[in-house]
C-alpha cells in the first residue's frame, strides 16, 4: 500500500493484543471508537506526513471484539531511506495513541474487566 519504486525502506508496525497487562492475564479486548475517530486518524496521518514529507503513510485501527494475538493497530511507512521510515512510523504510532479517540475494554483471566482510554 505504501511502497513504490522509490522506496528503499518500508517499516511496518503491528499492534497485537497481548495476553497480559500490568501483571494481569488478558483474555480479550473490545475497542470502541468515537464517530470522529476516522477524521482524527486522517489528521494524524496528515500531521506526520507534514513532519516527514519524504514518507508515504498508511494506518488503520480496528474496533470491536479482538482476541489475544489479533492485530489491533497497523501502520506502514515507506521512504527512500530506512532512518526516515523508522522515525516517522514511531511518531505515527505515538500520535495515534495520543490523539485518536478509541477506548478499549480489557477482559481479564479472573473474570473482571476495565475500560482504558487510549488518549493521553
Coordinates of C-alpha atoms in Angstrom, one line a residue:
X1 CA 0.0 0.0 0.0
X2 CA 2.8 2.5 0.7
X3 CA 5.8 1.1 -1.3
X4 CA 6.9 2.4 -4.6
X5 CA 9.9 2.1 -6.9
X6 CA 11.4 5.0 -5.0
X7 CA 11.0 3.2 -1.6
X8 CA 14.2 1.8 -0.2
X9 CA 12.6 1.1 3.1
X10 CA 9.1 0.0 4.2
X11 CA 8.6 -0.1 8.0
X12 CA 5.5 -1.7 9.5
X13 CA 4.2 -1.7 13.0
X14 CA 1.7 -4.3 14.2
X15 CA -0.1 -3.6 17.5
X16 CA -1.1 -7.0 18.6
X17 CA -3.4 -8.0 21.5
X18 CA -1.2 -9.4 24.2
X19 CA -2.1 -11.9 26.9
X20 CA -1.2 -9.7 29.9
X21 CA -1.3 -6.1 31.1
X22 CA 0.3 -4.8 34.3
X23 CA 0.7 -8.2 35.8
X24 CA -2.8 -9.4 35.0
X25 CA -3.8 -12.1 32.4
X26 CA -5.8 -10.7 29.5
X27 CA -8.2 -12.9 27.5
X28 CA -9.7 -10.4 25.1
X29 CA -10.2 -6.7 24.2
X30 CA -13.1 -4.7 22.9
X31 CA -12.4 -1.4 21.1
X32 CA -14.9 1.4 20.8
X33 CA -14.3 4.5 18.6
X34 CA -15.8 7.9 18.8
X35 CA -17.6 8.8 15.5
X36 CA -14.8 11.4 14.8
X37 CA -12.0 8.7 15.1
X38 CA -11.7 8.3 11.3
X39 CA -11.3 12.0 10.8
X40 CA -8.8 12.3 13.6
X41 CA -6.8 9.4 12.2
X42 CA -6.7 11.2 8.9
X43 CA -5.5 14.4 10.6
X44 CA -2.8 12.4 12.5
X45 CA -1.6 10.9 9.2
X46 CA -1.5 14.3 7.6
X47 CA 0.4 15.8 10.5
X48 CA 3.0 13.0 10.3
X49 CA 3.3 13.5 6.5
X50 CA 3.8 17.2 7.0
X51 CA 6.5 16.5 9.6
X52 CA 8.1 13.9 7.4
X53 CA 7.4 14.9 3.8
X54 CA 9.8 12.2 2.5
X55 CA 7.5 9.3 3.6
X56 CA 4.3 7.6 2.5
X57 CA 1.9 6.5 5.3
X58 CA -0.9 4.0 5.9
X59 CA -2.6 3.5 9.2
X60 CA -5.7 1.6 10.5
X61 CA -7.1 0.8 13.9
X62 CA -9.6 -2.0 14.4
X63 CA -12.7 -1.7 16.6
X64 CA -15.0 -4.4 18.1
X65 CA -14.0 -7.6 19.8
X66 CA -10.5 -8.9 19.5
X67 CA -8.8 -12.0 20.9
X68 CA -5.2 -12.4 22.1
X69 CA -2.9 -12.4 19.1
X70 CA -5.3 -10.3 16.9
X71 CA -4.0 -7.2 15.1
X72 CA -5.4 -4.0 16.6
X73 CA -3.3 -1.3 15.0
X74 CA -1.5 -1.5 11.7
X75 CA 0.9 1.2 10.5
X76 CA 3.2 1.2 7.4
X77 CA 5.6 3.9 6.3
X78 CA 7.8 3.9 3.2
X79 CA 10.7 6.1 2.4
X80 CA 13.8 6.2 0.3
X81 CA 15.9 5.5 3.4
X82 CA 15.3 3.4 6.5
X83 CA 16.0 6.0 9.2
X84 CA 13.3 8.3 8.0
X85 CA 10.8 5.4 7.8
X86 CA 11.6 4.2 11.3
X87 CA 11.3 7.7 12.8
X88 CA 8.1 8.5 11.0
X89 CA 6.5 5.1 11.9
X90 CA 7.4 5.6 15.6
X91 CA 6.0 9.2 15.5
X92 CA 2.8 7.9 13.8
X93 CA 2.1 5.2 16.5
X94 CA 2.7 7.7 19.3
X95 CA 0.4 10.3 17.8
X96 CA -2.4 7.8 17.1
X97 CA -2.3 6.7 20.7
X98 CA -2.3 10.3 21.9
X99 CA -5.0 11.8 19.7
X100 CA -7.4 9.2 18.2
X101 CA -10.5 8.8 20.3
X102 CA -10.5 5.0 20.7
X103 CA -11.1 3.2 24.1
X104 CA -10.6 -0.4 25.0
X105 CA -12.2 -2.7 27.5
X106 CA -9.8 -5.4 28.7
X107 CA -11.2 -8.7 29.9
X108 CA -9.0 -10.5 32.4
X109 CA -8.5 -14.1 33.3
X110 CA -10.1 -13.6 36.7
X111 CA -13.4 -12.6 35.1
X112 CA -13.1 -8.9 35.7
X113 CA -12.8 -6.2 33.0
X114 CA -11.8 -2.5 32.8
X115 CA -12.1 0.3 30.3
X116 CA -8.9 2.1 29.3
X117 CA -8.7 5.3 27.2
X118 CA -6.0 5.4 24.6
X119 CA -5.9 9.1 24.8
X120 CA -3.3 10.9 27.0

